[in-house]
Amino acid sequence: MASPPSSSEWQPHLPDDCWESIFKHLTNPHDHESLSLVSRHFLSLSNRLRTSLTVSDHLLPLLPALLRRFTSLTSIKLPLCINADIDALLSQIASFDLPSLHSLDISRQPIFPSHGLRQFSQKFPTLKSLNCSYTYHPDLVLIAECFSNLEEIDVSFSELRHNMLSEWDFQLKTSASGLKKLRKVNISGLDSSIFALCQNCKFLKEIVALETFSTGKEGQIGLANAIRERPRLRSLVVSFERDKEVGSGNVTLELVDALVSLKDLTCLNLSCPRISDEALCALAEGDLPL
């Protein structure tokens, strides 16, 4: 009597792309781990399906093994809880072959990892997305020099102290010309830099700028002038800080006229203290594809 077939023998013969399509319907990562135990073939396939990695404290000793195993990673997140040298981690990641990696999250770091990012950029110069929100003293000029192919960047820091705002705005203005491929930016907490970004980044499609602009006429005119530089803008998310000197003024006609000129605008989040019926009617009559 023949012995029962092993697990590797009874697997139906299907092309790898069919197996991958089946595995992708299993959204729980634990299911992929179970599949990886069935056979070496399934292990290889499940490894390719892992595209993101969040490096926590307990994973630090395993990081080299994980980077060798998951070679299809597209994004890596290094959260604040890491009990390690962020510069050393970035240098370590740069020593591995990760051809699909295009997104890096180093948000909420107490120290900006300039040295590590320089080494990281030598291995991954085509990085598309970088999140350094709530990271102290980021060198935006260095970012522009190292990652000129960035399409998304998050440098938001809505709790910045006023004595730091001018420095950040200056860096954004200086680095804007080196980030010409940007499509999406989050500059929440920074205001005067938005014009430089809109003027230099001709592919810009999405802007997030929360807790940024004054409700006063000057702040709204600044925003209006900026978005007029990018008439193909598709998404605009802004909120206004209440100006103590001018009170909670209405949205100005200058800003409404600028918004109506954005004929590709599909998403608008305009958080203001007061929006008049006249302004809402003008937006409605603007025939925007919201």
Coordinates of C-alpha atoms in Angstrom, one line a residue:
M1 CA 0.0 0.0 0.0
A2 CA 1.4 3.4 -1.0
S3 CA 2.2 5.8 1.7
P4 CA 0.1 9.0 1.8
P5 CA 1.6 11.9 -0.2
S6 CA 3.6 14.5 1.7
S7 CA 2.4 18.1 1.8
S8 CA 4.8 19.1 -0.9
E9 CA 3.5 16.3 -3.2
W10 CA -0.2 17.0 -3.0
Q11 CA 0.0 20.7 -3.8
P12 CA -1.8 21.4 -7.1
H13 CA 0.6 22.5 -9.9
L14 CA -0.2 26.2 -10.3
P15 CA 1.9 29.1 -11.6
D16 CA 3.4 31.2 -8.8
D17 CA 1.3 34.2 -9.8
C18 CA -1.9 32.2 -9.2
W19 CA -0.7 31.2 -5.7
E20 CA 0.2 34.8 -5.0
S21 CA -3.3 35.9 -6.0
I22 CA -4.8 33.4 -3.7
F23 CA -2.5 34.3 -0.8
K24 CA -3.3 38.0 -1.2
H25 CA -6.9 37.3 -0.1
L26 CA -5.5 36.4 3.3
T27 CA -5.1 39.8 4.9
N28 CA -4.0 38.5 8.4
P29 CA -0.2 38.3 8.5
H30 CA -0.5 35.3 10.8
D31 CA -2.1 33.4 7.9
H32 CA 0.9 34.0 5.8
E33 CA 3.1 32.7 8.6
S34 CA 1.1 29.5 8.7
L35 CA 1.4 29.1 4.9
S36 CA 5.1 29.5 5.1
L37 CA 5.3 26.3 7.3
V38 CA 3.6 24.2 4.6
S39 CA 6.6 23.9 2.3
R40 CA 9.7 25.8 1.1
H41 CA 7.7 26.8 -2.0
F42 CA 5.0 28.4 0.1
L43 CA 7.7 30.0 2.3
S44 CA 9.2 31.6 -0.7
L45 CA 5.9 32.9 -2.0
S46 CA 4.7 34.3 1.3
N47 CA 8.0 36.1 1.8
R48 CA 7.4 38.0 -1.4
L49 CA 4.0 39.1 -0.2
R50 CA 5.4 41.0 2.8
T51 CA 5.8 44.6 1.6
S52 CA 5.9 46.7 4.8
L53 CA 7.9 46.4 8.0
T54 CA 7.6 48.3 11.3
V55 CA 10.8 47.9 13.3
S56 CA 10.0 47.7 17.0
D57 CA 12.3 47.1 20.0
H58 CA 11.7 43.3 20.1
L59 CA 12.5 43.0 16.4
L60 CA 15.9 44.7 16.6
P61 CA 17.9 41.5 17.1
L62 CA 16.0 39.9 14.2
L63 CA 16.3 42.8 11.8
P64 CA 19.2 41.4 9.6
A65 CA 17.3 38.1 9.2
L66 CA 14.0 39.9 8.4
L67 CA 15.7 42.1 5.7
R68 CA 17.3 39.0 4.1
R69 CA 13.9 37.2 4.2
F70 CA 11.6 39.9 3.0
T71 CA 13.3 41.2 -0.1
S72 CA 10.1 42.7 -1.6
L73 CA 9.6 45.4 1.1
T74 CA 8.4 48.7 -0.3
S75 CA 8.1 50.6 3.0
I76 CA 10.0 50.6 6.4
K77 CA 8.9 52.4 9.5
L78 CA 11.2 53.2 12.4
P79 CA 9.0 54.4 15.2
L80 CA 10.1 56.5 18.2
C81 CA 10.0 53.5 20.6
I82 CA 13.1 52.1 19.1
N83 CA 15.8 51.7 21.8
A84 CA 18.7 52.0 19.3
D85 CA 20.8 54.4 17.3
I86 CA 18.6 55.5 14.4
D87 CA 21.7 56.5 12.3
A88 CA 23.1 53.0 12.8
L89 CA 19.8 51.4 11.8
L90 CA 19.5 53.3 8.6
S91 CA 23.1 52.4 7.8
Q92 CA 22.3 48.7 8.5
I93 CA 19.2 48.8 6.3
A94 CA 21.3 50.3 3.5
S95 CA 23.6 47.3 3.5
F96 CA 20.8 45.0 2.3
D97 CA 19.4 44.5 -1.2
L98 CA 15.8 45.8 -1.2
P99 CA 15.1 46.8 -4.8
S100 CA 11.5 47.7 -4.3
L101 CA 11.9 49.9 -1.2
H102 CA 10.5 53.4 -1.9
S103 CA 9.0 54.6 1.4
L104 CA 10.7 55.5 4.7
D105 CA 9.0 56.7 7.9
I106 CA 11.3 58.2 10.6
S107 CA 8.7 60.3 12.3
R108 CA 8.8 61.4 15.9
Q109 CA 12.6 61.0 16.3
P110 CA 14.3 63.2 19.0
I111 CA 17.4 63.6 16.8
F112 CA 17.4 64.0 13.0
P113 CA 19.6 61.1 11.6
S114 CA 21.7 63.1 9.1
H115 CA 24.6 60.6 8.9
G116 CA 22.3 57.6 8.5
L117 CA 20.2 59.2 5.8
R118 CA 23.2 60.1 3.8
Q119 CA 24.3 56.4 3.7
F120 CA 20.7 55.3 3.2
S121 CA 20.4 57.7 0.1
Q122 CA 23.5 56.1 -1.5
K123 CA 21.7 52.8 -1.6
F124 CA 18.2 54.1 -2.2
P125 CA 18.5 57.4 -4.1
T126 CA 15.1 56.9 -5.8
L127 CA 13.1 57.0 -2.6
K128 CA 9.6 58.2 -3.3
S129 CA 8.1 58.9 0.1
L130 CA 9.6 60.2 3.3
N131 CA 7.9 60.9 6.6
C132 CA 9.8 62.9 9.2
S133 CA 6.9 64.6 10.9
Y134 CA 7.4 65.6 14.5
T135 CA 11.1 65.0 14.2
Y136 CA 13.3 67.7 15.8
H137 CA 15.5 69.9 13.6
P138 CA 15.3 68.0 10.3
D139 CA 17.8 69.1 7.7
L140 CA 15.5 69.7 4.8
V141 CA 18.3 70.9 2.6
L142 CA 20.1 67.6 3.1
I143 CA 16.8 65.8 2.3
A144 CA 16.6 67.6 -1.0
E145 CA 20.2 66.8 -1.8
C146 CA 19.9 63.1 -1.0
F147 CA 16.4 62.4 -2.3
S148 CA 15.7 64.5 -5.3
N149 CA 13.2 62.0 -6.6
L150 CA 10.8 62.3 -3.6
E151 CA 7.1 62.5 -4.6
E152 CA 5.7 62.6 -1.1
I153 CA 7.1 64.3 2.0
D154 CA 5.6 64.9 5.5
V155 CA 7.4 67.6 7.5
S156 CA 4.4 68.6 9.6
F157 CA 5.0 69.8 13.1
S158 CA 2.0 71.7 14.3
E159 CA 3.4 72.1 17.8
L160 CA 6.5 73.9 16.7
R161 CA 7.7 76.7 19.0
H162 CA 7.5 80.1 17.4
N163 CA 11.3 80.5 17.6
M164 CA 11.7 77.5 15.3
L165 CA 9.1 78.5 12.6
S166 CA 11.3 80.9 10.8
E167 CA 14.1 78.3 10.5
W168 CA 11.8 75.7 9.2
D169 CA 10.2 78.0 6.7
F170 CA 13.7 79.1 5.5
Q171 CA 14.8 75.5 5.0
L172 CA 11.6 74.6 3.1
K173 CA 12.0 77.7 0.8
T174 CA 15.7 76.7 0.2
S175 CA 15.0 73.1 -0.5
A176 CA 11.9 73.5 -2.6
S177 CA 13.9 73.9 -5.8
G178 CA 15.5 70.6 -5.2
L179 CA 12.3 68.7 -4.7
K180 CA 10.8 69.3 -8.1
K181 CA 9.1 65.9 -8.4
L182 CA 6.9 66.3 -5.3
R183 CA 3.2 65.4 -5.7
K184 CA 2.0 65.4 -2.1
V185 CA 3.2 67.5 0.9
N186 CA 2.2 67.8 4.5
I187 CA 3.5 71.1 5.9
S188 CA 1.1 71.5 8.8
G189 CA 2.3 74.1 11.2
L190 CA 4.4 76.0 8.5
D191 CA 2.9 78.8 6.4
S192 CA 5.2 81.1 4.5
S193 CA 6.9 78.1 2.8
I194 CA 3.8 77.0 0.8
F195 CA 4.3 79.6 -1.9
A196 CA 7.9 78.4 -2.6
L197 CA 6.7 74.8 -2.8
C198 CA 3.8 75.7 -5.2
Q199 CA 6.1 77.8 -7.3
N200 CA 8.9 75.2 -7.7
C201 CA 7.0 71.8 -7.6
K202 CA 5.1 71.8 -10.9
F203 CA 3.8 68.2 -10.3
L204 CA 2.3 69.1 -6.9
K205 CA -1.3 67.6 -6.6
E206 CA -2.0 67.3 -2.9
I207 CA -1.4 69.8 -0.1
V208 CA -2.1 69.2 3.6
A209 CA -1.5 72.3 5.8
L210 CA -3.4 72.1 9.1
E211 CA -3.2 74.6 11.9
T212 CA -1.2 76.9 9.6
F213 CA -2.8 80.0 8.2
S214 CA -4.1 83.1 10.0
T215 CA -7.8 83.9 9.5
G216 CA -6.7 87.4 8.7
K217 CA -6.8 88.8 5.2
E218 CA -3.0 88.5 4.8
G219 CA -2.9 84.8 5.6
Q220 CA -5.7 84.0 3.2
I221 CA -4.1 86.1 0.4
G222 CA -0.9 84.2 0.9
L223 CA -2.7 80.9 0.5
A224 CA -4.6 82.1 -2.5
N225 CA -1.4 83.3 -4.2
A226 CA 0.2 79.9 -3.5
I227 CA -2.5 77.7 -5.0
R228 CA -2.8 79.9 -8.1
E229 CA 0.7 78.7 -8.9
R230 CA -0.7 75.1 -9.1
P231 CA -3.9 75.2 -11.2
R232 CA -3.9 71.4 -11.5
L233 CA -4.2 70.8 -7.8
R234 CA -6.5 67.9 -6.9
S235 CA -6.6 67.9 -3.1
L236 CA -6.3 70.8 -0.6
V237 CA -6.6 70.2 3.2
V238 CA -6.1 73.4 5.2
S239 CA -7.2 74.8 8.6
F240 CA -6.9 78.3 9.9
E241 CA -5.6 79.4 13.3
R242 CA -7.8 82.1 14.9
D243 CA -6.1 85.4 14.7
K244 CA -6.4 87.3 18.0
E245 CA -6.0 90.7 16.4
V246 CA -8.5 90.4 13.6
G247 CA -10.9 87.9 15.2
S248 CA -12.6 85.1 13.4
G249 CA -13.1 86.7 10.0
N250 CA -14.9 85.2 7.1
V251 CA -13.3 83.5 4.2
T252 CA -12.2 86.2 1.8
L253 CA -13.4 86.5 -1.8
E254 CA -9.7 86.4 -2.9
L255 CA -9.4 82.9 -1.5
V256 CA -12.7 81.8 -3.0
D257 CA -11.7 83.0 -6.4
A258 CA -8.4 81.1 -6.1
L259 CA -10.2 77.9 -5.1
V260 CA -12.7 78.2 -8.0
S261 CA -9.8 78.4 -10.4
L262 CA -8.7 74.9 -9.4
K263 CA -10.7 73.0 -12.1
D264 CA -9.2 69.6 -11.1
L265 CA -10.0 69.9 -7.4
T266 CA -11.7 66.7 -6.2
C267 CA -11.0 67.1 -2.4
L268 CA -11.4 70.2 -0.3
N269 CA -11.2 70.4 3.5
L270 CA -11.4 74.0 4.5
S271 CA -11.6 74.3 8.2
C272 CA -12.4 78.0 9.0
P273 CA -14.0 79.8 11.9
R274 CA -16.7 81.3 9.7
I275 CA -17.7 80.6 6.1
S276 CA -20.4 82.9 4.6
D277 CA -23.3 81.7 2.5
E278 CA -21.8 83.9 -0.3
A279 CA -18.5 82.0 -0.2
L280 CA -20.3 78.6 -0.2
C281 CA -22.5 79.6 -3.1
A282 CA -19.5 80.8 -5.1
L283 CA -17.8 77.5 -4.5
A284 CA -20.9 75.6 -5.6
E285 CA -21.2 77.6 -8.7
G286 CA -17.6 77.1 -9.6
D287 CA -18.5 73.7 -11.1
L288 CA -15.6 71.9 -9.4
P289 CA -15.4 68.1 -9.6
L290 CA -15.5 67.8 -5.8

